[in-house]
């Protein structure tokens, strides 16, 4: 019997008005944590509320998927924010999502930046600090989820926040442990069997094969299974099944319960 355990998270609540992104209901039956969009890169108030209701009804832990204010670019375009402006924008998103969560009997438990903000905060100390300070001032009990070695996690720890390391199921890695750019061929993995094997190796052995054939060590607390990629539900279901078959326990990494 394995003593390994891992969280599975997905980016959800990214539909907007009449435009539907992904199958949130199906993903919420698979994951243990949901990164819910806060209407800056995707989502709208009704989508946020429905996603929260569905998540809490399934005892899925919720995190705020904060982003640049960039609906047209889905939050994947870099913005050169002044620190005070970025801090305020992050606070606004946290307040909106947590306020809605409380109306349906829940609360947010962690924060995971989205897209270009997530990538920028990996190495940009200023933006990472602005995000961390916003989260700490809103609720110092929240946990920051990010890539190993990132400024985001460094600044979160300095701000007194708990931190957790994330790995990505369907993304290729560079030899330095960073994610391969989506612009590069083969950066997004699409074979559920291959991805599932990689994730079992990650959880039980702490390593992944990078794009050069070398080894990247990652001590992950959570695995992201993207909710908007082609075949996302099948991919996430295969990953969970393979992990459980290997004796891995699936459960939320954040310390708070899914409902209050």
mmCIF file of C-alpha atoms in Angstrom:
data_model
loop_
_atom_site.group_PDB
_atom_site.id
_atom_site.type_symbol
_atom_site.label_atom_id
_atom_site.label_comp_id
_atom_site.label_asym_id
_atom_site.label_seq_id
_atom_site.Cartn_x
_atom_site.Cartn_y
_atom_site.Cartn_z
ATOM 1 C CA UNK A 1 0.000 0.000 0.000
ATOM 2 C CA UNK A 2 1.449 3.387 -1.051
ATOM 3 C CA UNK A 3 1.708 6.264 1.440
ATOM 4 C CA UNK A 4 1.840 8.851 -1.347
ATOM 5 C CA UNK A 5 -0.813 11.522 -1.697
ATOM 6 C CA UNK A 6 -1.416 14.410 -4.121
ATOM 7 C CA UNK A 7 -3.915 17.132 -4.925
ATOM 8 C CA UNK A 8 -5.438 17.468 -8.401
ATOM 9 C CA UNK A 9 -6.407 20.997 -9.441
ATOM 10 C CA UNK A 10 -7.979 22.508 -12.530
ATOM 11 C CA UNK A 11 -8.616 26.013 -13.859
ATOM 12 C CA UNK A 12 -12.409 26.388 -13.849
ATOM 13 C CA UNK A 13 -15.126 29.031 -14.087
ATOM 14 C CA UNK A 14 -13.643 30.368 -17.330
ATOM 15 C CA UNK A 15 -16.849 30.610 -19.370
ATOM 16 C CA UNK A 16 -18.149 34.084 -20.161
ATOM 17 C CA UNK A 17 -21.749 34.960 -20.951
ATOM 18 C CA UNK A 18 -22.900 32.789 -23.844
ATOM 19 C CA UNK A 19 -19.359 31.497 -24.454
ATOM 20 C CA UNK A 20 -18.611 28.152 -22.797
ATOM 21 C CA UNK A 21 -15.108 27.055 -21.857
ATOM 22 C CA UNK A 22 -14.593 23.451 -20.765
ATOM 23 C CA UNK A 23 -16.841 21.049 -18.860
ATOM 24 C CA UNK A 24 -16.621 22.309 -15.294
ATOM 25 C CA UNK A 25 -19.217 19.914 -13.888
ATOM 26 C CA UNK A 26 -17.300 16.889 -15.158
ATOM 27 C CA UNK A 27 -13.937 18.231 -13.973
ATOM 28 C CA UNK A 28 -15.330 18.901 -10.501
ATOM 29 C CA UNK A 29 -16.121 15.205 -10.199
ATOM 30 C CA UNK A 30 -12.414 14.445 -10.730
ATOM 31 C CA UNK A 31 -10.308 17.148 -9.052
ATOM 32 C CA UNK A 32 -9.869 17.920 -5.358
ATOM 33 C CA UNK A 33 -9.157 21.656 -5.834
ATOM 34 C CA UNK A 34 -10.645 24.221 -8.231
ATOM 35 C CA UNK A 35 -8.852 27.385 -9.355
ATOM 36 C CA UNK A 36 -11.843 29.629 -10.039
ATOM 37 C CA UNK A 37 -11.473 32.576 -12.415
ATOM 38 C CA UNK A 38 -12.264 35.952 -10.842
ATOM 39 C CA UNK A 39 -13.639 37.693 -13.990
ATOM 40 C CA UNK A 40 -10.417 39.498 -14.964
ATOM 41 C CA UNK A 41 -9.112 37.021 -17.557
ATOM 42 C CA UNK A 42 -12.303 34.943 -17.825
ATOM 43 C CA UNK A 43 -15.570 34.272 -16.053
ATOM 44 C CA UNK A 44 -18.359 36.588 -15.021
ATOM 45 C CA UNK A 45 -20.364 36.960 -11.794
ATOM 46 C CA UNK A 46 -22.951 34.315 -12.713
ATOM 47 C CA UNK A 47 -20.288 31.852 -13.867
ATOM 48 C CA UNK A 48 -18.306 32.470 -10.668
ATOM 49 C CA UNK A 49 -21.353 31.847 -8.475
ATOM 50 C CA UNK A 50 -22.412 28.670 -10.270
ATOM 51 C CA UNK A 51 -18.877 27.286 -10.217
ATOM 52 C CA UNK A 52 -18.590 27.942 -6.491
ATOM 53 C CA UNK A 53 -21.921 26.251 -5.806
ATOM 54 C CA UNK A 54 -20.910 23.192 -7.809
ATOM 55 C CA UNK A 55 -17.483 23.008 -6.183
ATOM 56 C CA UNK A 56 -18.700 23.259 -2.607
ATOM 57 C CA UNK A 57 -21.521 20.773 -3.206
ATOM 58 C CA UNK A 58 -18.814 18.243 -4.172
ATOM 59 C CA UNK A 59 -16.536 19.150 -1.238
ATOM 60 C CA UNK A 60 -13.917 20.499 -3.673
ATOM 61 C CA UNK A 61 -11.553 23.090 -2.188
ATOM 62 C CA UNK A 62 -11.585 26.464 -3.975
ATOM 63 C CA UNK A 63 -8.705 28.775 -4.816
ATOM 64 C CA UNK A 64 -8.720 32.215 -6.431
ATOM 65 C CA UNK A 65 -7.333 32.159 -9.975
ATOM 66 C CA UNK A 66 -6.245 35.813 -10.062
ATOM 67 C CA UNK A 67 -4.987 37.333 -13.306
ATOM 68 C CA UNK A 68 -4.112 40.407 -15.285
ATOM 69 C CA UNK A 69 -7.135 42.470 -16.332
ATOM 70 C CA UNK A 70 -7.151 41.049 -19.858
ATOM 71 C CA UNK A 71 -10.418 39.437 -20.997
ATOM 72 C CA UNK A 72 -9.603 39.829 -24.688
ATOM 73 C CA UNK A 73 -6.269 38.055 -24.339
ATOM 74 C CA UNK A 74 -7.462 35.469 -21.787
ATOM 75 C CA UNK A 75 -4.868 36.809 -19.371
ATOM 76 C CA UNK A 76 -1.993 35.482 -21.453
ATOM 77 C CA UNK A 77 -0.523 38.877 -22.428
ATOM 78 C CA UNK A 78 2.105 40.560 -20.254
ATOM 79 C CA UNK A 79 1.111 43.842 -18.593
ATOM 80 C CA UNK A 80 3.697 46.196 -17.113
ATOM 81 C CA UNK A 81 1.783 47.015 -13.935
ATOM 82 C CA UNK A 82 2.769 49.533 -11.301
ATOM 83 C CA UNK A 83 3.040 47.545 -8.037
ATOM 84 C CA UNK A 84 0.210 49.438 -6.326
ATOM 85 C CA UNK A 85 -2.111 48.848 -9.274
ATOM 86 C CA UNK A 86 -1.354 45.134 -9.436
ATOM 87 C CA UNK A 87 -1.793 44.801 -5.676
ATOM 88 C CA UNK A 88 -5.187 46.520 -5.892
ATOM 89 C CA UNK A 89 -6.309 44.378 -8.830
ATOM 90 C CA UNK A 90 -5.414 41.183 -6.976
ATOM 91 C CA UNK A 91 -7.225 42.397 -3.850
ATOM 92 C CA UNK A 92 -10.309 43.194 -5.927
ATOM 93 C CA UNK A 93 -10.401 39.677 -7.352
ATOM 94 C CA UNK A 94 -9.878 38.017 -3.965
ATOM 95 C CA UNK A 95 -12.662 40.064 -2.405
ATOM 96 C CA UNK A 96 -15.061 39.283 -5.243
ATOM 97 C CA UNK A 97 -14.533 35.527 -5.241
ATOM 98 C CA UNK A 98 -14.373 35.094 -1.477
ATOM 99 C CA UNK A 99 -17.428 37.303 -1.001
ATOM 100 C CA UNK A 100 -19.423 35.151 -3.416
ATOM 101 C CA UNK A 101 -18.084 31.971 -1.815
ATOM 102 C CA UNK A 102 -19.373 33.061 1.580
ATOM 103 C CA UNK A 103 -22.897 33.573 0.222
ATOM 104 C CA UNK A 104 -23.024 29.861 -0.635
ATOM 105 C CA UNK A 105 -21.462 28.640 2.606
ATOM 106 C CA UNK A 106 -17.802 28.356 1.600
ATOM 107 C CA UNK A 107 -14.541 30.295 1.426
ATOM 108 C CA UNK A 108 -11.405 30.390 -0.675
ATOM 109 C CA UNK A 109 -8.412 28.464 0.653
ATOM 110 C CA UNK A 110 -5.525 29.330 -1.653
ATOM 111 C CA UNK A 111 -4.409 31.525 -4.552
ATOM 112 C CA UNK A 112 -2.944 30.560 -7.913
ATOM 113 C CA UNK A 113 -2.156 33.312 -10.441
ATOM 114 C CA UNK A 114 -3.164 32.663 -14.041
ATOM 115 C CA UNK A 115 -1.386 32.824 -17.386
ATOM 116 C CA UNK A 116 0.976 35.720 -17.983
ATOM 117 C CA UNK A 117 0.822 36.822 -14.341
ATOM 118 C CA UNK A 118 1.790 33.326 -13.190
ATOM 119 C CA UNK A 119 4.700 33.223 -15.656
ATOM 120 C CA UNK A 120 5.867 36.764 -14.910
ATOM 121 C CA UNK A 121 5.754 36.212 -11.156
ATOM 122 C CA UNK A 122 8.116 33.272 -11.599
ATOM 123 C CA UNK A 123 11.086 35.602 -12.065
ATOM 124 C CA UNK A 124 9.832 39.175 -11.599
ATOM 125 C CA UNK A 125 10.392 40.051 -7.943
ATOM 126 C CA UNK A 126 8.284 43.203 -8.112
ATOM 127 C CA UNK A 127 5.168 41.607 -9.518
ATOM 128 C CA UNK A 128 5.589 38.559 -7.288
ATOM 129 C CA UNK A 129 5.845 40.801 -4.226
ATOM 130 C CA UNK A 130 2.741 42.771 -5.236
ATOM 131 C CA UNK A 131 0.719 39.564 -5.545
ATOM 132 C CA UNK A 132 2.039 38.157 -2.263
ATOM 133 C CA UNK A 133 1.420 41.373 -0.341
ATOM 134 C CA UNK A 134 -2.127 41.591 -1.676
ATOM 135 C CA UNK A 135 -2.892 38.029 -0.601
ATOM 136 C CA UNK A 136 -1.290 38.468 2.833
ATOM 137 C CA UNK A 137 -3.204 41.686 3.491
ATOM 138 C CA UNK A 138 -6.473 40.037 2.479
ATOM 139 C CA UNK A 139 -6.045 36.818 4.471
ATOM 140 C CA UNK A 140 -2.716 35.555 5.820
ATOM 141 C CA UNK A 141 -4.216 32.066 6.136
ATOM 142 C CA UNK A 142 -4.355 31.591 2.377
ATOM 143 C CA UNK A 143 -1.779 29.349 0.676
ATOM 144 C CA UNK A 144 0.095 30.410 -2.479
ATOM 145 C CA UNK A 145 0.359 27.782 -5.206
ATOM 146 C CA UNK A 146 3.192 28.115 -7.723
ATOM 147 C CA UNK A 147 6.167 26.675 -9.540
ATOM 148 C CA UNK A 148 9.205 25.481 -7.570
ATOM 149 C CA UNK A 149 11.974 28.059 -7.357
ATOM 150 C CA UNK A 150 9.662 30.918 -8.328
ATOM 151 C CA UNK A 151 9.806 34.429 -6.933
ATOM 152 C CA UNK A 152 6.079 34.042 -6.314
ATOM 153 C CA UNK A 153 6.711 31.435 -3.629
ATOM 154 C CA UNK A 154 9.758 33.274 -2.254
ATOM 155 C CA UNK A 155 7.795 36.493 -1.813
ATOM 156 C CA UNK A 156 4.796 34.609 -0.415
ATOM 157 C CA UNK A 157 6.963 33.079 2.295
ATOM 158 C CA UNK A 158 8.442 36.493 3.098
ATOM 159 C CA UNK A 159 4.899 37.839 3.444
ATOM 160 C CA UNK A 160 4.094 35.095 5.948
ATOM 161 C CA UNK A 161 1.965 32.935 3.664
ATOM 162 C CA UNK A 162 1.982 29.182 3.391
ATOM 163 C CA UNK A 163 3.195 27.888 0.023
ATOM 164 C CA UNK A 164 2.675 24.784 -2.108
ATOM 165 C CA UNK A 165 4.523 23.567 -5.200
ATOM 166 C CA UNK A 166 2.584 22.753 -8.356
ATOM 167 C CA UNK A 167 3.374 20.493 -11.295
ATOM 168 C CA UNK A 168 1.567 20.384 -14.629
ATOM 169 C CA UNK A 169 0.206 17.139 -16.030
ATOM 170 C CA UNK A 170 -0.105 18.172 -19.661
ATOM 171 C CA UNK A 171 2.892 20.466 -20.110
ATOM 172 C CA UNK A 172 6.451 19.732 -21.215
ATOM 173 C CA UNK A 173 9.311 20.956 -19.008
ATOM 174 C CA UNK A 174 12.628 22.595 -19.842
ATOM 175 C CA UNK A 175 15.805 21.289 -18.229
ATOM 176 C CA UNK A 176 15.778 24.145 -15.673
ATOM 177 C CA UNK A 177 12.363 23.097 -14.390
ATOM 178 C CA UNK A 178 10.406 25.857 -16.139
ATOM 179 C CA UNK A 179 7.465 25.125 -18.426
ATOM 180 C CA UNK A 180 8.110 24.963 -22.158
ATOM 181 C CA UNK A 181 6.499 27.898 -23.973
ATOM 182 C CA UNK A 182 3.103 27.176 -25.492
ATOM 183 C CA UNK A 183 4.536 28.560 -28.732
ATOM 184 C CA UNK A 184 6.967 25.616 -28.933
ATOM 185 C CA UNK A 185 5.921 22.392 -30.692
ATOM 186 C CA UNK A 186 5.210 19.610 -28.220
ATOM 187 C CA UNK A 187 4.823 21.954 -25.263
ATOM 188 C CA UNK A 188 1.315 20.645 -24.542
ATOM 189 C CA UNK A 189 1.020 16.886 -24.015
ATOM 190 C CA UNK A 190 -2.118 15.209 -25.355
ATOM 191 C CA UNK A 191 -1.721 11.460 -24.785
ATOM 192 C CA UNK A 192 -3.621 10.462 -21.600
ATOM 193 C CA UNK A 193 -1.599 7.252 -21.165
ATOM 194 C CA UNK A 194 1.746 9.069 -21.414
ATOM 195 C CA UNK A 195 0.630 11.865 -19.117
ATOM 196 C CA UNK A 196 -0.739 9.407 -16.553
ATOM 197 C CA UNK A 197 2.536 7.480 -16.443
ATOM 198 C CA UNK A 198 4.463 10.737 -16.002
ATOM 199 C CA UNK A 199 2.272 11.767 -13.097
ATOM 200 C CA UNK A 200 2.644 8.425 -11.306
ATOM 201 C CA UNK A 201 6.409 8.767 -11.646
ATOM 202 C CA UNK A 202 6.235 12.345 -10.367
ATOM 203 C CA UNK A 203 4.207 11.469 -7.282
ATOM 204 C CA UNK A 204 6.008 8.239 -6.386
ATOM 205 C CA UNK A 205 9.513 9.243 -7.494
ATOM 206 C CA UNK A 206 9.568 13.040 -7.452
ATOM 207 C CA UNK A 207 10.838 13.426 -11.006
ATOM 208 C CA UNK A 208 9.783 14.152 -14.588
ATOM 209 C CA UNK A 209 11.564 13.727 -17.909
ATOM 210 C CA UNK A 210 12.315 17.094 -19.510
ATOM 211 C CA UNK A 211 12.357 17.956 -23.221
ATOM 212 C CA UNK A 212 15.998 16.958 -23.580
ATOM 213 C CA UNK A 213 15.495 13.533 -22.009
ATOM 214 C CA UNK A 214 17.016 14.614 -18.713
ATOM 215 C CA UNK A 215 15.421 14.547 -15.283
ATOM 216 C CA UNK A 216 13.687 17.374 -13.439
ATOM 217 C CA UNK A 217 13.110 16.959 -9.696
ATOM 218 C CA UNK A 218 9.793 18.360 -8.409
ATOM 219 C CA UNK A 219 8.386 17.899 -4.924
ATOM 220 C CA UNK A 220 4.811 18.739 -5.857
ATOM 221 C CA UNK A 221 1.832 19.092 -3.545
ATOM 222 C CA UNK A 222 -0.610 19.559 -6.426
ATOM 223 C CA UNK A 223 -0.940 18.600 -10.084
ATOM 224 C CA UNK A 224 -2.714 20.900 -12.534
ATOM 225 C CA UNK A 225 -4.955 19.208 -15.072
ATOM 226 C CA UNK A 226 -6.064 22.010 -17.388
ATOM 227 C CA UNK A 227 -9.809 22.257 -17.852
ATOM 228 C CA UNK A 228 -9.722 24.065 -21.221
ATOM 229 C CA UNK A 229 -7.422 21.840 -23.287
ATOM 230 C CA UNK A 230 -8.757 19.329 -25.855
ATOM 231 C CA UNK A 231 -9.804 16.095 -24.135
ATOM 232 C CA UNK A 232 -9.354 17.723 -20.718
ATOM 233 C CA UNK A 233 -11.914 15.573 -18.931
ATOM 234 C CA UNK A 234 -10.566 12.319 -20.363
ATOM 235 C CA UNK A 235 -7.026 13.383 -19.492
ATOM 236 C CA UNK A 236 -7.897 14.273 -15.904
ATOM 237 C CA UNK A 237 -9.927 11.103 -15.440
ATOM 238 C CA UNK A 238 -7.047 8.963 -16.759
ATOM 239 C CA UNK A 239 -4.524 10.701 -14.477
ATOM 240 C CA UNK A 240 -6.694 10.195 -11.404
ATOM 241 C CA UNK A 241 -7.394 6.545 -12.252
ATOM 242 C CA UNK A 242 -3.719 5.752 -12.823
ATOM 243 C CA UNK A 243 -2.652 7.472 -9.604
ATOM 244 C CA UNK A 244 -5.278 5.666 -7.561
ATOM 245 C CA UNK A 245 -4.314 2.388 -9.208
ATOM 246 C CA UNK A 246 -0.762 3.036 -7.973
ATOM 247 C CA UNK A 247 -2.092 3.494 -4.441
ATOM 248 C CA UNK A 248 -1.874 7.300 -4.394
ATOM 249 C CA UNK A 249 -4.447 9.122 -2.252
ATOM 250 C CA UNK A 250 -6.106 12.146 -3.888
ATOM 251 C CA UNK A 251 -6.927 15.055 -1.574
ATOM 252 C CA UNK A 252 -6.759 18.840 -1.344
ATOM 253 C CA UNK A 253 -3.390 20.371 -0.392
ATOM 254 C CA UNK A 254 -4.883 23.428 1.336
ATOM 255 C CA UNK A 255 -5.672 23.115 5.019
ATOM 256 C CA UNK A 256 -9.198 24.483 4.998
ATOM 257 C CA UNK A 257 -12.255 22.354 4.392
ATOM 258 C CA UNK A 258 -14.309 22.840 1.253
ATOM 259 C CA UNK A 259 -17.268 24.223 3.196
ATOM 260 C CA UNK A 260 -17.612 26.201 6.408
#
